[in-house]
Amino acid sequence: MGIKIVLWKKMEFSICRIEQKGEQHWDVESREGYASIQFDGSLKPQNPLFGKQPYLDADEGMRYELILPQTEGLLAVYQHKEWWIRPKFPRCVEEIPEKTQLLLGKSQKGYYAVLAVCGKTCRTDLSGEKNRVIVKVSSNAVGYQTMKDLSLVITAGENPYQCCHDAVEKALSILEKREMIREERQYPDLMEYFGWCTWDAFYHKVSQRGILDKLAEFREKKIPLGWVLIDDGWLDADYERQVLKGLDARKNAFPNGLAECVRRIREEFGIRNTGVWHAVMGYWNGLEKESKAWDALGAYTDMLPDGRILPSPEAGKAFCFFEKWHSFLKNHCGITFVKVDGQSSVSLAYTGRETYGEASAAIQKGLNASAALHFNNAVINCMGMAPQDMWNRPSSAVSRSSDDFVPQESGSFQEHVIQNGFNSLLQGQFYWGDWDMFWSSHNQAWQNSMLRAVSGGPVYVSDPPGETDPAVILPLICKDGRLIRCQFPGVPSVDCLFEDPVQSEKGLKIISRYQDASIMAVFSMRKEGCTGKIRPSDFVGKEEEYLVYRWSKGELFYMKQNGPVSYQLSGEESEIFVMMPKKGEHKIIGVLEKYIPLGGIQILSDGEKRSEILVSEPGTFAFWAGCNPSTVKADGINIQLRAGKNGLYRILNRVEKETLIEIEWGGLRNESAGN
């Protein structure tokens, strides 16, 4: 028995039962562009009722099948570790991996997205078997004879990114969580600025002295910092048993407590925001019994059979656990934000005892409520990409979107860029991604720097003492430390969605937007380099004509819908391309030293006859013109300009002050403008 679902352009799906004990029912709602499947499964009680009763397996639960339309390409975003997800590129349905959370497909009729949902109690996972998708619904808890929850949402259309977005938005609406879509969340103000983290600089040997010495280096090199994150190693903990002993810092590294370190960061270096790391359980294995941490937080914990003392999976107690600690950190120590790690360990700890939805939702509600109260939602969620966490954070807006970037491991960057780019197709619907810290002195520093230009999220380094390279950082930020941040999380370009980047001759292209410009970072993933082309269709462009600025080469190209721009990268190089729709006879480009040139200026007015631009960053201001401008003034002084190749005009602005540029248009035709 099966149910047929027909979506956009008669794209056809079918769901059917797998022979299994118990009853299964589906409530299918289908419209032109989407379908939602709510699942209802049960096992009948045995007679007589006082006999041994059957219960649904906590891990297997119930299963059914989904038959896909004829497909030309597949992308699966799946949970490959307990707390991380990554992409896979199946060549057939059978290769769809276990625990797939998002399945994106391409057919001759368009695109479709199959979204596995973690609902109020259960989570759904997809996998491939022969020519069918196996849909598994599980609760994580024992003693259940029924399972009822939202299971799948399927969308179809001509835009793959819209399919992903609409699937998540529709699922959240059904679950009455529409406010959890990313665009409804408040991005933390402090993360609009560049930061530094202690982790890869000091690891567990972090200390007040090391932090202050490193900040002195930033000041000497004139690199503005907006925030500091004191990562793992600061806590008063038993590091062998990995349990929390107290709420303040360990005395041997912070002799006068955390408050003294935060005060000196603020007063000596003018850095207003300091955050600290802590695990969602307190420390990795929870709290130490009869400790100061136990005295403060123990009333809001549960003790597991293995002896671990963890935050209670009840929302009120979970809130009290975090609120007591966060209140101390804020009011006694001056902390303004937190990074909370190990989040997907919650469902592991409570396996068999609590459902996926209920345990994770309770902890997340308590954590988010406390972070909202004390830190205005300024929290970096980490190790929390399991669906039960992704679907249950009520208000925080930033979450790590990849496994760690490990600077000591060769090849770490390739996996890092793949995870962050492709994971954003799913997690980017809920959150801005934290694409992790990096080293500005690393042999892949420029690749890491360019990757952060399209992340849309926080940007921070973890350089050890003496190792910070300003040249790698400055293209990302303004002189006050504010990030030039894209408006959306970066995602792979259309032509990269269904191809393994490691095997691709064209590398990996990740795109985002800044105002009306599309920003593309291209990465060669192979030692032999890559060769490819840029087309408007890469980013679903609708304009007929574009200007393309290549950052490293300082070159401007003219691109039409049917005339791509070619690129070639050697080794494991990377590049930034800025694509701007060409409308009219001129285009303001911005400050060329920045990856996103528009981030260095403010356009006060831009008309057919006259434009006024406030250049706020030192560097080379540039614009394109099809006709030579009549006059150009910088702070009221006339400047004589000559067009470069393809109509690119440059004005140097090396003075450390804002400069007003006034341009009168309407001169003679510029024959080098490329049109």
mmCIF file with all atom_site columns, C-alpha atoms in Angstrom, residues 361-515:
data_model
loop_
_atom_site.group_PDB
_atom_site.id
_atom_site.type_symbol
_atom_site.label_atom_id
_atom_site.label_alt_id
_atom_site.label_comp_id
_atom_site.label_asym_id
_atom_site.label_entity_id
_atom_site.label_seq_id
_atom_site.pdbx_PDB_ins_code
_atom_site.Cartn_x
_atom_site.Cartn_y
_atom_site.Cartn_z
_atom_site.occupancy
_atom_site.B_iso_or_equiv
_atom_site.pdbx_formal_charge
_atom_site.auth_seq_id
_atom_site.auth_comp_id
_atom_site.auth_asym_id
_atom_site.auth_atom_id
_atom_site.pdbx_PDB_model_num
ATOM 1   C CA . ALA A 1 361 ? 14.356 20.889 23.961  1.00 0.00 ? 361 ALA A CA 1
ATOM 2   C CA . ALA A 1 362 ? 14.384 21.223 27.744  1.00 0.00 ? 362 ALA A CA 1
ATOM 3   C CA . ILE A 1 363 ? 18.141 21.824 27.945  1.00 0.00 ? 363 ILE A CA 1
ATOM 4   C CA . GLN A 1 364 ? 18.060 24.210 24.980  1.00 0.00 ? 364 GLN A CA 1
ATOM 5   C CA . LYS A 1 365 ? 15.147 26.189 26.418  1.00 0.00 ? 365 LYS A CA 1
ATOM 6   C CA . GLY A 1 366 ? 16.925 26.565 29.731  1.00 0.00 ? 366 GLY A CA 1
ATOM 7   C CA . LEU A 1 367 ? 20.238 27.519 28.117  1.00 0.00 ? 367 LEU A CA 1
ATOM 8   C CA . ASN A 1 368 ? 18.708 29.961 25.639  1.00 0.00 ? 368 ASN A CA 1
ATOM 9   C CA . ALA A 1 369 ? 16.529 31.616 28.276  1.00 0.00 ? 369 ALA A CA 1
ATOM 10  C CA . SER A 1 370 ? 19.552 32.218 30.481  1.00 0.00 ? 370 SER A CA 1
ATOM 11  C CA . ALA A 1 371 ? 21.692 33.452 27.566  1.00 0.00 ? 371 ALA A CA 1
ATOM 12  C CA . ALA A 1 372 ? 18.889 35.810 26.527  1.00 0.00 ? 372 ALA A CA 1
ATOM 13  C CA . LEU A 1 373 ? 18.535 37.149 30.077  1.00 0.00 ? 373 LEU A CA 1
ATOM 14  C CA . HIS A 1 374 ? 22.213 37.694 30.813  1.00 0.00 ? 374 HIS A CA 1
ATOM 15  C CA . PHE A 1 375 ? 23.955 37.983 27.438  1.00 0.00 ? 375 PHE A CA 1
ATOM 16  C CA . ASN A 1 376 ? 21.277 39.282 25.061  1.00 0.00 ? 376 ASN A CA 1
ATOM 17  C CA . ASN A 1 377 ? 21.414 35.965 23.147  1.00 0.00 ? 377 ASN A CA 1
ATOM 18  C CA . ALA A 1 378 ? 25.161 36.329 22.543  1.00 0.00 ? 378 ALA A CA 1
ATOM 19  C CA . VAL A 1 379 ? 26.096 32.651 22.572  1.00 0.00 ? 379 VAL A CA 1
ATOM 20  C CA . ILE A 1 380 ? 28.098 30.465 20.207  1.00 0.00 ? 380 ILE A CA 1
ATOM 21  C CA . ASN A 1 381 ? 26.535 27.008 20.141  1.00 0.00 ? 381 ASN A CA 1
ATOM 22  C CA . CYS A 1 382 ? 29.055 24.248 19.465  1.00 0.00 ? 382 CYS A CA 1
ATOM 23  C CA . MET A 1 383 ? 29.139 20.478 18.914  1.00 0.00 ? 383 MET A CA 1
ATOM 24  C CA . GLY A 1 384 ? 25.385 20.687 18.524  1.00 0.00 ? 384 GLY A CA 1
ATOM 25  C CA . MET A 1 385 ? 24.498 19.814 14.931  1.00 0.00 ? 385 MET A CA 1
ATOM 26  C CA . ALA A 1 386 ? 22.483 16.698 15.759  1.00 0.00 ? 386 ALA A CA 1
ATOM 27  C CA . PRO A 1 387 ? 18.910 17.372 14.601  1.00 0.00 ? 387 PRO A CA 1
ATOM 28  C CA . GLN A 1 388 ? 17.475 17.226 18.128  1.00 0.00 ? 388 GLN A CA 1
ATOM 29  C CA . ASP A 1 389 ? 19.572 20.303 18.951  1.00 0.00 ? 389 ASP A CA 1
ATOM 30  C CA . MET A 1 390 ? 19.311 22.064 15.596  1.00 0.00 ? 390 MET A CA 1
ATOM 31  C CA . TRP A 1 391 ? 15.499 21.986 15.772  1.00 0.00 ? 391 TRP A CA 1
ATOM 32  C CA . ASN A 1 392 ? 15.174 23.049 19.411  1.00 0.00 ? 392 ASN A CA 1
ATOM 33  C CA . ARG A 1 393 ? 17.142 26.253 20.118  1.00 0.00 ? 393 ARG A CA 1
ATOM 34  C CA . PRO A 1 394 ? 14.470 28.917 20.659  1.00 0.00 ? 394 PRO A CA 1
ATOM 35  C CA . SER A 1 395 ? 16.442 32.154 20.301  1.00 0.00 ? 395 SER A CA 1
ATOM 36  C CA . SER A 1 396 ? 20.250 31.994 19.958  1.00 0.00 ? 396 SER A CA 1
ATOM 37  C CA . ALA A 1 397 ? 21.393 32.887 16.468  1.00 0.00 ? 397 ALA A CA 1
ATOM 38  C CA . VAL A 1 398 ? 24.934 31.497 15.996  1.00 0.00 ? 398 VAL A CA 1
ATOM 39  C CA . SER A 1 399 ? 26.009 27.855 15.819  1.00 0.00 ? 399 SER A CA 1
ATOM 40  C CA . ARG A 1 400 ? 29.195 26.104 14.690  1.00 0.00 ? 400 ARG A CA 1
ATOM 41  C CA . SER A 1 401 ? 28.623 24.569 11.278  1.00 0.00 ? 401 SER A CA 1
ATOM 42  C CA . SER A 1 402 ? 31.610 22.231 11.013  1.00 0.00 ? 402 SER A CA 1
ATOM 43  C CA . ASP A 1 403 ? 34.009 20.023 12.864  1.00 0.00 ? 403 ASP A CA 1
ATOM 44  C CA . ASP A 1 404 ? 37.099 21.811 14.222  1.00 0.00 ? 404 ASP A CA 1
ATOM 45  C CA . PHE A 1 405 ? 39.638 23.339 11.891  1.00 0.00 ? 405 PHE A CA 1
ATOM 46  C CA . VAL A 1 406 ? 42.850 21.711 13.157  1.00 0.00 ? 406 VAL A CA 1
ATOM 47  C CA . PRO A 1 407 ? 45.843 23.819 12.059  1.00 0.00 ? 407 PRO A CA 1
ATOM 48  C CA . GLN A 1 408 ? 48.368 21.037 12.711  1.00 0.00 ? 408 GLN A CA 1
ATOM 49  C CA . GLU A 1 409 ? 46.629 18.542 10.405  1.00 0.00 ? 409 GLU A CA 1
ATOM 50  C CA . SER A 1 410 ? 47.453 18.671 6.695   1.00 0.00 ? 410 SER A CA 1
ATOM 51  C CA . GLY A 1 411 ? 44.315 18.538 4.597   1.00 0.00 ? 411 GLY A CA 1
ATOM 52  C CA . SER A 1 412 ? 42.171 19.861 7.445   1.00 0.00 ? 412 SER A CA 1
ATOM 53  C CA . PHE A 1 413 ? 41.136 22.882 5.413   1.00 0.00 ? 413 PHE A CA 1
ATOM 54  C CA . GLN A 1 414 ? 39.620 20.873 2.555   1.00 0.00 ? 414 GLN A CA 1
ATOM 55  C CA . GLU A 1 415 ? 37.237 19.062 4.914   1.00 0.00 ? 415 GLU A CA 1
ATOM 56  C CA . HIS A 1 416 ? 36.590 22.325 6.739   1.00 0.00 ? 416 HIS A CA 1
ATOM 57  C CA . VAL A 1 417 ? 35.511 24.280 3.660   1.00 0.00 ? 417 VAL A CA 1
ATOM 58  C CA . ILE A 1 418 ? 33.353 21.397 2.400   1.00 0.00 ? 418 ILE A CA 1
ATOM 59  C CA . GLN A 1 419 ? 31.522 20.984 5.697   1.00 0.00 ? 419 GLN A CA 1
ATOM 60  C CA . ASN A 1 420 ? 30.869 24.680 6.244   1.00 0.00 ? 420 ASN A CA 1
ATOM 61  C CA . GLY A 1 421 ? 29.686 25.365 2.706   1.00 0.00 ? 421 GLY A CA 1
ATOM 62  C CA . PHE A 1 422 ? 27.359 22.403 2.266   1.00 0.00 ? 422 PHE A CA 1
ATOM 63  C CA . ASN A 1 423 ? 26.106 22.274 5.864   1.00 0.00 ? 423 ASN A CA 1
ATOM 64  C CA . SER A 1 424 ? 24.798 25.814 5.433   1.00 0.00 ? 424 SER A CA 1
ATOM 65  C CA . LEU A 1 425 ? 22.145 24.484 3.059   1.00 0.00 ? 425 LEU A CA 1
ATOM 66  C CA . LEU A 1 426 ? 20.526 22.985 6.166   1.00 0.00 ? 426 LEU A CA 1
ATOM 67  C CA . GLN A 1 427 ? 21.854 24.683 9.288   1.00 0.00 ? 427 GLN A CA 1
ATOM 68  C CA . GLY A 1 428 ? 21.931 28.053 7.510   1.00 0.00 ? 428 GLY A CA 1
ATOM 69  C CA . GLN A 1 429 ? 18.134 28.008 7.479   1.00 0.00 ? 429 GLN A CA 1
ATOM 70  C CA . PHE A 1 430 ? 18.177 28.081 11.311  1.00 0.00 ? 430 PHE A CA 1
ATOM 71  C CA . TYR A 1 431 ? 21.370 29.960 12.224  1.00 0.00 ? 431 TYR A CA 1
ATOM 72  C CA . TRP A 1 432 ? 24.296 32.028 11.099  1.00 0.00 ? 432 TRP A CA 1
ATOM 73  C CA . GLY A 1 433 ? 27.187 29.614 10.987  1.00 0.00 ? 433 GLY A CA 1
ATOM 74  C CA . ASP A 1 434 ? 30.287 29.963 13.103  1.00 0.00 ? 434 ASP A CA 1
ATOM 75  C CA . TRP A 1 435 ? 32.869 28.717 10.601  1.00 0.00 ? 435 TRP A CA 1
ATOM 76  C CA . ASP A 1 436 ? 35.404 28.301 13.438  1.00 0.00 ? 436 ASP A CA 1
ATOM 77  C CA . MET A 1 437 ? 38.647 30.075 14.311  1.00 0.00 ? 437 MET A CA 1
ATOM 78  C CA . PHE A 1 438 ? 41.812 29.941 12.181  1.00 0.00 ? 438 PHE A CA 1
ATOM 79  C CA . TRP A 1 439 ? 45.479 30.888 12.231  1.00 0.00 ? 439 TRP A CA 1
ATOM 80  C CA . SER A 1 440 ? 46.452 33.974 10.252  1.00 0.00 ? 440 SER A CA 1
ATOM 81  C CA . SER A 1 441 ? 50.031 32.672 10.080  1.00 0.00 ? 441 SER A CA 1
ATOM 82  C CA . HIS A 1 442 ? 49.059 29.236 8.748   1.00 0.00 ? 442 HIS A CA 1
ATOM 83  C CA . ASN A 1 443 ? 50.190 27.936 5.336   1.00 0.00 ? 443 ASN A CA 1
ATOM 84  C CA . GLN A 1 444 ? 46.503 28.076 4.323   1.00 0.00 ? 444 GLN A CA 1
ATOM 85  C CA . ALA A 1 445 ? 45.842 31.406 6.006   1.00 0.00 ? 445 ALA A CA 1
ATOM 86  C CA . TRP A 1 446 ? 44.690 33.186 2.840   1.00 0.00 ? 446 TRP A CA 1
ATOM 87  C CA . GLN A 1 447 ? 42.296 30.359 1.978   1.00 0.00 ? 447 GLN A CA 1
ATOM 88  C CA . ASN A 1 448 ? 40.869 30.509 5.505   1.00 0.00 ? 448 ASN A CA 1
ATOM 89  C CA . SER A 1 449 ? 40.586 34.280 5.337   1.00 0.00 ? 449 SER A CA 1
ATOM 90  C CA . MET A 1 450 ? 38.713 34.198 2.021   1.00 0.00 ? 450 MET A CA 1
ATOM 91  C CA . LEU A 1 451 ? 36.427 31.476 3.330   1.00 0.00 ? 451 LEU A CA 1
ATOM 92  C CA . ARG A 1 452 ? 35.388 33.716 6.250   1.00 0.00 ? 452 ARG A CA 1
ATOM 93  C CA . ALA A 1 453 ? 34.569 36.511 3.804   1.00 0.00 ? 453 ALA A CA 1
ATOM 94  C CA . VAL A 1 454 ? 31.541 34.537 2.583   1.00 0.00 ? 454 VAL A CA 1
ATOM 95  C CA . SER A 1 455 ? 30.543 32.869 5.875   1.00 0.00 ? 455 SER A CA 1
ATOM 96  C CA . GLY A 1 456 ? 28.060 35.525 6.979   1.00 0.00 ? 456 GLY A CA 1
ATOM 97  C CA . GLY A 1 457 ? 28.952 34.717 10.596  1.00 0.00 ? 457 GLY A CA 1
ATOM 98  C CA . PRO A 1 458 ? 31.574 35.541 13.234  1.00 0.00 ? 458 PRO A CA 1
ATOM 99  C CA . VAL A 1 459 ? 35.216 35.872 12.222  1.00 0.00 ? 459 VAL A CA 1
ATOM 100 C CA . TYR A 1 460 ? 37.993 35.234 14.721  1.00 0.00 ? 460 TYR A CA 1
ATOM 101 C CA . VAL A 1 461 ? 41.528 33.883 14.859  1.00 0.00 ? 461 VAL A CA 1
ATOM 102 C CA . SER A 1 462 ? 43.365 31.836 17.488  1.00 0.00 ? 462 SER A CA 1
ATOM 103 C CA . ASP A 1 463 ? 46.940 32.816 16.684  1.00 0.00 ? 463 ASP A CA 1
ATOM 104 C CA . PRO A 1 464 ? 49.631 31.906 19.224  1.00 0.00 ? 464 PRO A CA 1
ATOM 105 C CA . PRO A 1 465 ? 51.820 34.719 20.620  1.00 0.00 ? 465 PRO A CA 1
ATOM 106 C CA . GLY A 1 466 ? 53.863 36.478 17.948  1.00 0.00 ? 466 GLY A CA 1
ATOM 107 C CA . GLU A 1 467 ? 52.122 34.753 15.051  1.00 0.00 ? 467 GLU A CA 1
ATOM 108 C CA . THR A 1 468 ? 49.379 37.162 13.916  1.00 0.00 ? 468 THR A CA 1
ATOM 109 C CA . ASP A 1 469 ? 49.679 38.423 10.332  1.00 0.00 ? 469 ASP A CA 1
ATOM 110 C CA . PRO A 1 470 ? 47.710 41.674 9.792   1.00 0.00 ? 470 PRO A CA 1
ATOM 111 C CA . ALA A 1 471 ? 47.749 41.292 5.997   1.00 0.00 ? 471 ALA A CA 1
ATOM 112 C CA . VAL A 1 472 ? 45.506 38.214 6.189   1.00 0.00 ? 472 VAL A CA 1
ATOM 113 C CA . ILE A 1 473 ? 43.024 39.859 8.561   1.00 0.00 ? 473 ILE A CA 1
ATOM 114 C CA . LEU A 1 474 ? 42.632 43.426 7.285   1.00 0.00 ? 474 LEU A CA 1
ATOM 115 C CA . PRO A 1 475 ? 40.738 42.555 4.041   1.00 0.00 ? 475 PRO A CA 1
ATOM 116 C CA . LEU A 1 476 ? 37.928 41.212 6.261   1.00 0.00 ? 476 LEU A CA 1
ATOM 117 C CA . ILE A 1 477 ? 37.422 44.169 8.578   1.00 0.00 ? 477 ILE A CA 1
ATOM 118 C CA . CYS A 1 478 ? 37.072 47.930 8.861   1.00 0.00 ? 478 CYS A CA 1
ATOM 119 C CA . LYS A 1 479 ? 39.584 50.038 10.769  1.00 0.00 ? 479 LYS A CA 1
ATOM 120 C CA . ASP A 1 480 ? 37.388 49.952 13.902  1.00 0.00 ? 480 ASP A CA 1
ATOM 121 C CA . GLY A 1 481 ? 37.287 46.138 13.822  1.00 0.00 ? 481 GLY A CA 1
ATOM 122 C CA . ARG A 1 482 ? 33.800 45.850 12.389  1.00 0.00 ? 482 ARG A CA 1
ATOM 123 C CA . LEU A 1 483 ? 33.414 42.903 10.019  1.00 0.00 ? 483 LEU A CA 1
ATOM 124 C CA . ILE A 1 484 ? 32.456 43.388 6.412   1.00 0.00 ? 484 ILE A CA 1
ATOM 125 C CA . ARG A 1 485 ? 29.895 40.624 6.779   1.00 0.00 ? 485 ARG A CA 1
ATOM 126 C CA . CYS A 1 486 ? 27.767 39.022 4.088   1.00 0.00 ? 486 CYS A CA 1
ATOM 127 C CA . GLN A 1 487 ? 24.002 39.047 4.512   1.00 0.00 ? 487 GLN A CA 1
ATOM 128 C CA . PHE A 1 488 ? 23.531 35.270 4.232   1.00 0.00 ? 488 PHE A CA 1
ATOM 129 C CA . PRO A 1 489 ? 25.500 32.125 5.144   1.00 0.00 ? 489 PRO A CA 1
ATOM 130 C CA . GLY A 1 490 ? 27.662 31.097 2.207   1.00 0.00 ? 490 GLY A CA 1
ATOM 131 C CA . VAL A 1 491 ? 26.493 28.078 0.177   1.00 0.00 ? 491 VAL A CA 1
ATOM 132 C CA . PRO A 1 492 ? 27.925 26.166 -2.800  1.00 0.00 ? 492 PRO A CA 1
ATOM 133 C CA . SER A 1 493 ? 27.126 27.593 -6.233  1.00 0.00 ? 493 SER A CA 1
ATOM 134 C CA . VAL A 1 494 ? 24.468 25.813 -8.293  1.00 0.00 ? 494 VAL A CA 1
ATOM 135 C CA . ASP A 1 495 ? 26.991 23.984 -10.476 1.00 0.00 ? 495 ASP A CA 1
ATOM 136 C CA . CYS A 1 496 ? 28.815 22.623 -7.392  1.00 0.00 ? 496 CYS A CA 1
ATOM 137 C CA . LEU A 1 497 ? 25.828 21.223 -5.506  1.00 0.00 ? 497 LEU A CA 1
ATOM 138 C CA . PHE A 1 498 ? 25.985 17.641 -6.779  1.00 0.00 ? 498 PHE A CA 1
ATOM 139 C CA . GLU A 1 499 ? 29.702 17.168 -7.350  1.00 0.00 ? 499 GLU A CA 1
ATOM 140 C CA . ASP A 1 500 ? 32.325 16.080 -4.826  1.00 0.00 ? 500 ASP A CA 1
ATOM 141 C CA . PRO A 1 501 ? 34.693 19.090 -4.646  1.00 0.00 ? 501 PRO A CA 1
ATOM 142 C CA . VAL A 1 502 ? 37.717 16.884 -3.952  1.00 0.00 ? 502 VAL A CA 1
ATOM 143 C CA . GLN A 1 503 ? 37.213 15.217 -7.339  1.00 0.00 ? 503 GLN A CA 1
ATOM 144 C CA . SER A 1 504 ? 36.135 18.357 -9.197  1.00 0.00 ? 504 SER A CA 1
ATOM 145 C CA . GLU A 1 505 ? 38.354 20.000 -11.795 1.00 0.00 ? 505 GLU A CA 1
ATOM 146 C CA . LYS A 1 506 ? 36.654 23.364 -11.174 1.00 0.00 ? 506 LYS A CA 1
ATOM 147 C CA . GLY A 1 507 ? 37.181 23.377 -7.391  1.00 0.00 ? 507 GLY A CA 1
ATOM 148 C CA . LEU A 1 508 ? 34.510 24.550 -4.978  1.00 0.00 ? 508 LEU A CA 1
ATOM 149 C CA . LYS A 1 509 ? 32.649 27.840 -5.391  1.00 0.00 ? 509 LYS A CA 1
ATOM 150 C CA . ILE A 1 510 ? 30.877 29.289 -2.336  1.00 0.00 ? 510 ILE A CA 1
ATOM 151 C CA . ILE A 1 511 ? 28.553 32.251 -2.764  1.00 0.00 ? 511 ILE A CA 1
ATOM 152 C CA . SER A 1 512 ? 26.843 34.838 -0.605  1.00 0.00 ? 512 SER A CA 1
ATOM 153 C CA . ARG A 1 513 ? 25.615 38.424 -0.969  1.00 0.00 ? 513 ARG A CA 1
ATOM 154 C CA . TYR A 1 514 ? 26.502 41.912 0.195   1.00 0.00 ? 514 TYR A CA 1
ATOM 155 C CA . GLN A 1 515 ? 23.981 44.593 -0.795  1.00 0.00 ? 515 GLN A CA 1
#
